[in-house]
PDB file of C-alpha atoms in Angstrom:
ATOM      1  CA  MET A   1    -218.192-116.211 -39.282  1.00  0.00           C
ATOM      2  CA  GLN A   2    -214.872-117.502 -41.565  1.00  0.00           C
ATOM      3  CA  LYS A   3    -215.652-120.587 -41.942  1.00  0.00           C
ATOM      4  CA  VAL A   4    -219.649-119.871 -43.230  1.00  0.00           C
ATOM      5  CA  LEU A   5    -217.709-117.281 -45.682  1.00  0.00           C
ATOM      6  CA  ALA A   6    -215.996-119.933 -46.913  1.00  0.00           C
ATOM      7  CA  PHE A   7    -218.721-122.395 -48.127  1.00  0.00           C
ATOM      8  CA  PRO A   8    -219.726-120.010 -51.025  1.00  0.00           C
ATOM      9  CA  LEU A   9    -216.242-119.039 -51.991  1.00  0.00           C
ATOM     10  CA  SER A  10    -215.855-122.701 -51.871  1.00  0.00           C
ATOM     11  CA  ALA A  11    -218.298-123.229 -54.365  1.00  0.00           C
ATOM     12  CA  LEU A  12    -217.421-120.715 -56.412  1.00  0.00           C
ATOM     13  CA  TYR A  13    -213.747-121.482 -56.575  1.00  0.00           C
ATOM     14  CA  LEU A  14    -214.635-125.200 -57.881  1.00  0.00           C
ATOM     15  CA  ILE A  15    -216.766-123.764 -59.984  1.00  0.00           C
ATOM     16  CA  LEU A  16    -213.518-122.000 -61.430  1.00  0.00           C
ATOM     17  CA  PHE A  17    -211.191-124.469 -61.096  1.00  0.00           C
ATOM     18  CA  GLY A  18    -213.375-126.911 -63.057  1.00  0.00           C
ATOM     19  CA  LEU A  19    -214.293-125.013 -65.968  1.00  0.00           C
ATOM     20  CA  THR A  20    -210.602-124.538 -66.380  1.00  0.00           C
ATOM     21  CA  LEU A  21    -209.541-128.214 -66.326  1.00  0.00           C
ATOM     22  CA  LEU A  22    -212.044-128.277 -68.876  1.00  0.00           C
ATOM     23  CA  LEU A  23    -211.055-125.392 -71.316  1.00  0.00           C
ATOM     24  CA  PHE A  24    -206.935-126.551 -70.972  1.00  0.00           C
ATOM     25  CA  HIS A  25    -208.031-130.184 -71.475  1.00  0.00           C
ATOM     26  CA  PRO A  26    -208.364-129.305 -75.326  1.00  0.00           C
ATOM     27  CA  VAL A  27    -205.906-127.111 -75.094  1.00  0.00           C
ATOM     28  CA  GLN A  28    -202.729-129.176 -74.184  1.00  0.00           C
ATOM     29  CA  TRP A  29    -204.026-131.575 -76.440  1.00  0.00           C
ATOM     30  CA  VAL A  30    -203.754-129.293 -79.384  1.00  0.00           C
ATOM     31  CA  CYS A  31    -200.729-128.086 -78.096  1.00  0.00           C
ATOM     32  CA  PHE A  32    -198.863-131.796 -77.716  1.00  0.00           C
ATOM     33  CA  ASN A  33    -200.468-133.453 -80.843  1.00  0.00           C
ATOM     34  CA  TRP A  34    -199.854-130.422 -82.982  1.00  0.00           C
ATOM     35  CA  PHE A  35    -197.023-128.710 -82.025  1.00  0.00           C
ATOM     36  CA  GLY A  36    -194.956-130.960 -80.447  1.00  0.00           C
ATOM     37  CA  TYR A  37    -193.169-131.196 -76.557  1.00  0.00           C
ATOM     38  CA  ASN A  38    -192.822-127.263 -76.098  1.00  0.00           C
ATOM     39  CA  ALA A  39    -195.655-125.932 -76.802  1.00  0.00           C
ATOM     40  CA  HIS A  40    -197.405-128.447 -74.485  1.00  0.00           C
ATOM     41  CA  ARG A  41    -195.253-127.438 -71.657  1.00  0.00           C
ATOM     42  CA  LYS A  42    -196.024-123.714 -72.369  1.00  0.00           C
ATOM     43  CA  SER A  43    -199.518-124.343 -71.744  1.00  0.00           C
ATOM     44  CA  VAL A  44    -198.919-126.144 -68.820  1.00  0.00           C
ATOM     45  CA  ALA A  45    -197.469-123.316 -67.388  1.00  0.00           C
ATOM     46  CA  LEU A  46    -200.526-121.547 -68.288  1.00  0.00           C
ATOM     47  CA  LEU A  47    -202.722-123.611 -66.485  1.00  0.00           C
ATOM     48  CA  ASN A  48    -201.365-123.627 -63.437  1.00  0.00           C
ATOM     49  CA  LEU A  49    -201.169-120.478 -63.665  1.00  0.00           C
ATOM     50  CA  CYS A  50    -204.270-120.033 -64.205  1.00  0.00           C
ATOM     51  CA  LEU A  51    -205.389-122.482 -61.018  1.00  0.00           C
ATOM     52  CA  LEU A  52    -202.964-120.229 -58.930  1.00  0.00           C
ATOM     53  CA  ARG A  53    -205.148-117.179 -59.679  1.00  0.00           C
ATOM     54  CA  CYS A  54    -208.551-119.305 -58.853  1.00  0.00           C
ATOM     55  CA  THR A  55    -207.553-119.524 -55.183  1.00  0.00           C
ATOM     56  CA  HIS A  56    -207.427-115.678 -55.227  1.00  0.00           C
ATOM     57  CA  VAL A  57    -211.299-115.737 -54.967  1.00  0.00           C
ATOM     58  CA  LEU A  58    -210.345-117.533 -51.688  1.00  0.00           C
ATOM     59  CA  GLY A  59    -207.694-114.785 -50.398  1.00  0.00           C
ATOM     60  CA  THR A  60    -205.213-116.750 -50.855  1.00  0.00           C
ATOM     61  CA  ARG A  61    -202.121-115.681 -51.758  1.00  0.00           C
ATOM     62  CA  TYR A  62    -198.967-116.811 -52.642  1.00  0.00           C
ATOM     63  CA  THR A  63    -194.837-115.480 -51.988  1.00  0.00           C
ATOM     64  CA  PHE A  64    -192.042-118.209 -54.060  1.00  0.00           C
ATOM     65  CA  ASN A  65    -188.747-116.747 -53.107  1.00  0.00           C
ATOM     66  CA  ASN A  66    -186.115-117.907 -54.905  1.00  0.00           C
ATOM     67  CA  PRO A  67    -183.343-115.714 -54.756  1.00  0.00           C
ATOM     68  CA  GLN A  68    -180.923-118.696 -56.493  1.00  0.00           C
ATOM     69  CA  ASP A  69    -179.188-118.730 -59.679  1.00  0.00           C
ATOM     70  CA  ILE A  70    -180.659-121.857 -61.069  1.00  0.00           C
ATOM     71  CA  PRO A  71    -178.931-123.447 -64.220  1.00  0.00           C
ATOM     72  CA  THR A  72    -181.431-124.129 -66.854  1.00  0.00           C
ATOM     73  CA  ASP A  73    -179.020-126.230 -68.962  1.00  0.00           C
ATOM     74  CA  ARG A  74    -178.328-129.273 -66.059  1.00  0.00           C
ATOM     75  CA  PRO A  75    -180.791-131.732 -64.662  1.00  0.00           C
ATOM     76  CA  ALA A  76    -182.521-131.113 -61.577  1.00  0.00           C
ATOM     77  CA  ILE A  77    -183.971-132.745 -58.216  1.00  0.00           C
ATOM     78  CA  ILE A  78    -186.758-130.600 -56.988  1.00  0.00           C
ATOM     79  CA  VAL A  79    -187.328-132.235 -52.911  1.00  0.00           C
ATOM     80  CA  LEU A  80    -189.682-130.512 -51.224  1.00  0.00           C
ATOM     81  CA  ASN A  81    -192.013-131.430 -47.714  1.00  0.00           C
ATOM     82  CA  HIS A  82    -195.519-131.458 -48.948  1.00  0.00           C
ATOM     83  CA  GLN A  83    -198.814-129.918 -47.196  1.00  0.00           C
ATOM     84  CA  SER A  84    -201.584-130.260 -49.955  1.00  0.00           C
ATOM     85  CA  MET A  85    -202.834-130.109 -53.447  1.00  0.00           C
ATOM     86  CA  HIS A  86    -202.069-126.714 -53.597  1.00  0.00           C
ATOM     87  CA  ASP A  87    -197.811-126.915 -53.368  1.00  0.00           C
ATOM     88  CA  ILE A  88    -198.703-128.377 -56.911  1.00  0.00           C
ATOM     89  CA  PRO A  89    -198.795-125.165 -58.960  1.00  0.00           C
ATOM     90  CA  PRO A  90    -197.016-122.695 -57.502  1.00  0.00           C
ATOM     91  CA  ILE A  91    -193.967-125.596 -58.627  1.00  0.00           C
ATOM     92  CA  ILE A  92    -195.466-125.656 -61.820  1.00  0.00           C
ATOM     93  CA  TRP A  93    -195.426-122.371 -63.064  1.00  0.00           C
ATOM     94  CA  HIS A  94    -192.354-120.570 -61.319  1.00  0.00           C
ATOM     95  CA  MET A  95    -190.493-123.417 -62.060  1.00  0.00           C
ATOM     96  CA  ARG A  96    -190.959-123.409 -65.258  1.00  0.00           C
ATOM     97  CA  LYS A  97    -187.824-123.246 -66.849  1.00  0.00           C
ATOM     98  CA  HIS A  98    -186.748-125.849 -65.350  1.00  0.00           C
ATOM     99  CA  HIS A  99    -189.148-128.438 -66.818  1.00  0.00           C
ATOM    100  CA  PRO A 100    -190.393-129.903 -63.893  1.00  0.00           C
ATOM    101  CA  LYS A 101    -191.671-133.537 -64.129  1.00  0.00           C
ATOM    102  CA  PHE A 102    -193.766-135.526 -61.094  1.00  0.00           C
ATOM    103  CA  VAL A 103    -193.692-138.562 -58.805  1.00  0.00           C
ATOM    104  CA  SER A 104    -197.683-139.062 -58.893  1.00  0.00           C
ATOM    105  CA  LYS A 105    -200.135-141.894 -57.833  1.00  0.00           C
ATOM    106  CA  MET A 106    -201.661-144.221 -60.364  1.00  0.00           C
ATOM    107  CA  GLU A 107    -205.090-142.734 -59.650  1.00  0.00           C
ATOM    108  CA  LEU A 108    -204.703-139.441 -60.789  1.00  0.00           C
ATOM    109  CA  GLY A 109    -203.611-140.772 -64.152  1.00  0.00           C
ATOM    110  CA  LYS A 110    -207.558-141.334 -65.711  1.00  0.00           C
ATOM    111  CA  GLY A 111    -210.509-139.479 -65.042  1.00  0.00           C
ATOM    112  CA  ILE A 112    -209.484-135.713 -64.753  1.00  0.00           C
ATOM    113  CA  PRO A 113    -209.205-133.428 -66.912  1.00  0.00           C
ATOM    114  CA  SER A 114    -206.137-131.566 -68.222  1.00  0.00           C
ATOM    115  CA  VAL A 115    -204.577-133.314 -64.787  1.00  0.00           C
ATOM    116  CA  SER A 116    -203.976-136.195 -66.036  1.00  0.00           C
ATOM    117  CA  TYR A 117    -203.461-135.976 -69.742  1.00  0.00           C
ATOM    118  CA  ASN A 118    -200.448-133.936 -68.876  1.00  0.00           C
ATOM    119  CA  LEU A 119    -199.248-136.545 -65.687  1.00  0.00           C
ATOM    120  CA  ARG A 120    -199.668-138.578 -68.952  1.00  0.00           C
ATOM    121  CA  HIS A 121    -198.013-137.355 -71.707  1.00  0.00           C
ATOM    122  CA  GLY A 122    -195.271-134.374 -70.037  1.00  0.00           C
ATOM    123  CA  GLY A 123    -193.021-136.471 -69.092  1.00  0.00           C
ATOM    124  CA  SER A 124    -194.134-137.658 -64.993  1.00  0.00           C
ATOM    125  CA  VAL A 125    -194.411-140.607 -63.909  1.00  0.00           C
ATOM    126  CA  LEU A 126    -197.342-143.001 -62.260  1.00  0.00           C
ATOM    127  CA  ILE A 127    -196.616-144.526 -59.488  1.00  0.00           C
ATOM    128  CA  ASN A 128    -198.208-148.198 -58.062  1.00  0.00           C
ATOM    129  CA  ARG A 129    -197.921-147.954 -53.970  1.00  0.00           C
ATOM    130  CA  LYS A 130    -199.309-150.663 -53.747  1.00  0.00           C
ATOM    131  CA  ASP A 131    -196.524-152.340 -56.410  1.00  0.00           C
ATOM    132  CA  SER A 132    -192.922-150.935 -54.692  1.00  0.00           C
ATOM    133  CA  ARG A 133    -191.663-152.686 -58.209  1.00  0.00           C
ATOM    134  CA  GLN A 134    -193.398-150.821 -60.525  1.00  0.00           C
ATOM    135  CA  SER A 135    -193.074-147.348 -58.282  1.00  0.00           C
ATOM    136  CA  LEU A 136    -189.291-148.292 -58.190  1.00  0.00           C
ATOM    137  CA  THR A 137    -189.010-149.126 -61.719  1.00  0.00           C
ATOM    138  CA  GLU A 138    -190.768-145.923 -62.909  1.00  0.00           C
ATOM    139  CA  ILE A 139    -189.071-143.319 -60.296  1.00  0.00           C
ATOM    140  CA  ALA A 140    -186.364-144.735 -62.268  1.00  0.00           C
ATOM    141  CA  LYS A 141    -187.050-144.180 -65.687  1.00  0.00           C
ATOM    142  CA  LEU A 142    -187.366-140.117 -64.851  1.00  0.00           C
ATOM    143  CA  GLY A 143    -184.271-139.965 -63.003  1.00  0.00           C
ATOM    144  CA  ALA A 144    -182.610-141.298 -66.361  1.00  0.00           C
ATOM    145  CA  TYR A 145    -185.086-138.955 -68.584  1.00  0.00           C
ATOM    146  CA  ILE A 146    -184.346-135.739 -66.191  1.00  0.00           C
ATOM    147  CA  GLN A 147    -180.371-136.684 -66.715  1.00  0.00           C
ATOM    148  CA  LYS A 148    -180.607-137.671 -70.794  1.00  0.00           C
ATOM    149  CA  TYR A 149    -183.086-134.273 -71.531  1.00  0.00           C
ATOM    150  CA  ASN A 150    -181.472-131.198 -68.599  1.00  0.00           C
ATOM    151  CA  ARG A 151    -185.449-131.011 -67.239  1.00  0.00           C
ATOM    152  CA  SER A 152    -186.359-131.620 -63.604  1.00  0.00           C
ATOM    153  CA  ALA A 153    -188.200-134.026 -61.350  1.00  0.00           C
ATOM    154  CA  VAL A 154    -189.996-132.787 -58.096  1.00  0.00           C
ATOM    155  CA  ILE A 155    -190.409-136.132 -55.012  1.00  0.00           C
ATOM    156  CA  PHE A 156    -192.448-135.355 -51.662  1.00  0.00           C
ATOM    157  CA  PRO A 157    -189.908-137.710 -50.361  1.00  0.00           C
ATOM    158  CA  GLU A 158    -192.629-137.186 -47.180  1.00  0.00           C
ATOM    159  CA  GLY A 159    -195.339-139.750 -49.191  1.00  0.00           C
ATOM    160  CA  THR A 160    -197.771-138.548 -48.036  1.00  0.00           C
ATOM    161  CA  ARG A 161    -198.895-134.705 -47.347  1.00  0.00           C
ATOM    162  CA  SER A 162    -199.087-133.147 -44.131  1.00  0.00           C
ATOM    163  CA  LYS A 163    -202.291-132.418 -42.322  1.00  0.00           C
ATOM    164  CA  THR A 164    -201.873-130.112 -40.056  1.00  0.00           C
ATOM    165  CA  GLY A 165    -197.925-128.595 -41.217  1.00  0.00           C
ATOM    166  CA  GLN A 166    -195.720-130.829 -39.272  1.00  0.00           C
ATOM    167  CA  PRO A 167    -193.290-132.470 -41.477  1.00  0.00           C
ATOM    168  CA  LYS A 168    -192.841-136.428 -41.791  1.00  0.00           C
ATOM    169  CA  LYS A 169    -189.546-138.175 -41.684  1.00  0.00           C
ATOM    170  CA  PHE A 170    -188.148-138.889 -45.403  1.00  0.00           C
ATOM    171  CA  HIS A 171    -188.161-142.282 -47.549  1.00  0.00           C
ATOM    172  CA  THR A 172    -185.268-142.039 -49.237  1.00  0.00           C
ATOM    173  CA  THR A 173    -185.992-144.748 -51.502  1.00  0.00           C
ATOM    174  CA  GLY A 174    -187.095-142.632 -54.676  1.00  0.00           C
ATOM    175  CA  LEU A 175    -184.749-139.747 -53.866  1.00  0.00           C
ATOM    176  CA  LYS A 176    -181.508-142.587 -54.080  1.00  0.00           C
ATOM    177  CA  ILE A 177    -183.216-143.677 -57.549  1.00  0.00           C
ATOM    178  CA  LEU A 178    -182.926-140.256 -58.447  1.00  0.00           C
ATOM    179  CA  LEU A 179    -179.700-139.465 -57.316  1.00  0.00           C
ATOM    180  CA  LYS A 180    -178.185-142.724 -59.001  1.00  0.00           C
ATOM    181  CA  LYS A 181    -179.968-142.585 -61.716  1.00  0.00           C
ATOM    182  CA  ALA A 182    -179.039-138.164 -62.896  1.00  0.00           C
ATOM    183  CA  PRO A 183    -175.700-137.841 -61.453  1.00  0.00           C
ATOM    184  CA  SER A 184    -175.631-134.557 -62.748  1.00  0.00           C
ATOM    185  CA  ALA A 185    -178.468-133.656 -61.566  1.00  0.00           C
ATOM    186  CA  LEU A 186    -178.486-130.369 -59.228  1.00  0.00           C
ATOM    187  CA  ILE A 187    -180.559-131.048 -55.539  1.00  0.00           C
ATOM    188  CA  ILE A 188    -183.441-128.045 -54.897  1.00  0.00           C
ATOM    189  CA  PRO A 189    -184.629-128.023 -51.261  1.00  0.00           C
ATOM    190  CA  ILE A 190    -187.864-126.073 -51.106  1.00  0.00           C
ATOM    191  CA  SER A 191    -189.262-125.497 -47.992  1.00  0.00           C
ATOM    192  CA  ILE A 192    -193.209-124.817 -48.219  1.00  0.00           C
ATOM    193  CA  ASN A 193    -195.384-123.314 -45.433  1.00  0.00           C
ATOM    194  CA  ASN A 194    -199.367-123.104 -44.518  1.00  0.00           C
ATOM    195  CA  SER A 195    -200.629-125.223 -48.077  1.00  0.00           C
ATOM    196  CA  TRP A 196    -201.515-127.152 -44.892  1.00  0.00           C
ATOM    197  CA  LYS A 197    -204.343-124.707 -43.984  1.00  0.00           C
ATOM    198  CA  MET A 198    -206.367-124.745 -47.481  1.00  0.00           C
ATOM    199  CA  LEU A 199    -207.286-128.216 -46.290  1.00  0.00           C
ATOM    200  CA  LYS A 200    -207.900-127.432 -42.415  1.00  0.00           C
ATOM    201  CA  TYR A 201    -211.554-127.753 -42.514  1.00  0.00           C
ATOM    202  CA  GLY A 202    -210.961-131.271 -44.594  1.00  0.00           C
ATOM    203  CA  LYS A 203    -212.212-131.809 -48.121  1.00  0.00           C
ATOM    204  CA  PHE A 204    -215.181-128.756 -48.286  1.00  0.00           C
ATOM    205  CA  PRO A 205    -215.559-125.836 -47.618  1.00  0.00           C
ATOM    206  CA  TYR A 206    -211.803-124.949 -48.299  1.00  0.00           C
ATOM    207  CA  GLY A 207    -209.497-122.276 -45.911  1.00  0.00           C
ATOM    208  CA  ILE A 208    -209.491-119.069 -46.804  1.00  0.00           C
ATOM    209  CA  GLY A 209    -207.391-116.029 -46.313  1.00  0.00           C
ATOM    210  CA  ASN A 210    -204.170-118.277 -46.141  1.00  0.00           C
ATOM    211  CA  HIS A 211    -201.115-116.789 -47.024  1.00  0.00           C
ATOM    212  CA  ILE A 212    -198.929-119.849 -49.156  1.00  0.00           C
ATOM    213  CA  SER A 213    -195.269-119.428 -49.195  1.00  0.00           C
ATOM    214  CA  PHE A 214    -192.361-121.166 -51.044  1.00  0.00           C
ATOM    215  CA  GLU A 215    -188.705-120.784 -50.066  1.00  0.00           C
ATOM    216  CA  VAL A 216    -185.704-121.572 -52.318  1.00  0.00           C
ATOM    217  CA  HIS A 217    -182.724-122.856 -51.111  1.00  0.00           C
ATOM    218  CA  ARG A 218    -179.166-123.094 -52.013  1.00  0.00           C
ATOM    219  CA  PRO A 219    -178.739-125.926 -54.635  1.00  0.00           C
ATOM    220  CA  LEU A 220    -176.800-128.918 -53.707  1.00  0.00           C
ATOM    221  CA  GLU A 221    -174.447-130.767 -55.812  1.00  0.00           C
ATOM    222  CA  ASN A 222    -174.754-134.514 -56.065  1.00  0.00           C
ATOM    223  CA  ALA A 223    -172.543-136.104 -53.397  1.00  0.00           C
ATOM    224  CA  VAL A 224    -171.278-139.784 -53.041  1.00  0.00           C
ATOM    225  CA  ASP A 225    -172.104-139.692 -48.888  1.00  0.00           C
ATOM    226  CA  VAL A 226    -175.852-140.191 -50.167  1.00  0.00           C
ATOM    227  CA  GLU A 227    -176.828-140.384 -46.552  1.00  0.00           C
ATOM    228  CA  GLU A 228    -175.088-137.300 -45.625  1.00  0.00           C
ATOM    229  CA  LEU A 229    -176.523-135.604 -48.441  1.00  0.00           C
ATOM    230  CA  ILE A 230    -180.646-136.321 -47.911  1.00  0.00           C
ATOM    231  CA  GLU A 231    -179.974-135.762 -44.706  1.00  0.00           C
ATOM    232  CA  ASN A 232    -178.865-132.317 -46.147  1.00  0.00           C
ATOM    233  CA  ILE A 233    -181.582-131.949 -47.404  1.00  0.00           C
ATOM    234  CA  GLU A 234    -184.426-132.932 -45.245  1.00  0.00           C
ATOM    235  CA  ARG A 235    -182.386-130.834 -42.341  1.00  0.00           C
ATOM    236  CA  THR A 236    -182.900-127.795 -45.070  1.00  0.00           C
ATOM    237  CA  ILE A 237    -186.474-128.155 -45.693  1.00  0.00           C
ATOM    238  CA  THR A 238    -187.542-129.370 -42.042  1.00  0.00           C
ATOM    239  CA  GLN A 239    -186.059-126.045 -40.554  1.00  0.00           C
ATOM    240  CA  ALA A 240    -187.621-122.897 -42.340  1.00  0.00           C
ATOM    241  CA  ILE A 241    -191.452-124.898 -42.207  1.00  0.00           C
ATOM    242  CA  ILE A 242    -193.526-123.279 -39.524  1.00  0.00           C
ATOM    243  CA  THR A 243    -195.817-126.203 -37.791  1.00  0.00           C
ATOM    244  CA  SER A 244    -197.413-123.267 -35.630  1.00  0.00           C
ATOM    245  CA  ALA A 245    -201.571-123.099 -36.440  1.00  0.00           C
TER     246      ALA A 245
END
């Protein structure tokens, strides 16, 4: 019965989602070209709040627990597990004061209203997964960028999303580069739960009635022993992931 109900609700969600992207594309263009970076950043934050609201028609609820006092006058590296595209709007909205920038696959840099524009103009980097040299060069640029401007890089070290919520082993090369290029960055581990359930039926219909939660853990300082630091980050994130259906 739940899956049957999911079909009309998912159709309504996709209409709202598409309209939101179309509405904010020219808004972003005006903000970026007429008023500059800060106006554009605020328009992107508002876009992602609206994308969150769109999922409410699916009965989706969110908990974003951030008890940490995270300074905004230094760069940050936000490290998360990855379960679905629904991981991203809550991060952009709730971490907006840290100016989050993403490591995204190149395919997302064109053809998607609002999303592609923000990735190309908002400070994120687009990587070609088939070209490791290009990917590492772009990640290094992002690390240097956040170090210079006190902004944050968002990275999902698993590489691809978990379709069951079960955490995957971290691929650490990109994270190591960010740590090297942004030596004063504070590392912020975040655990995501239940986002994968939005896609438990596949691409359509969406899962309904889900409670997606984000747990922001105590920030960690960059360290000389990078291997130990990354093990600590991965352990902190994965220990708070609920893998049962």
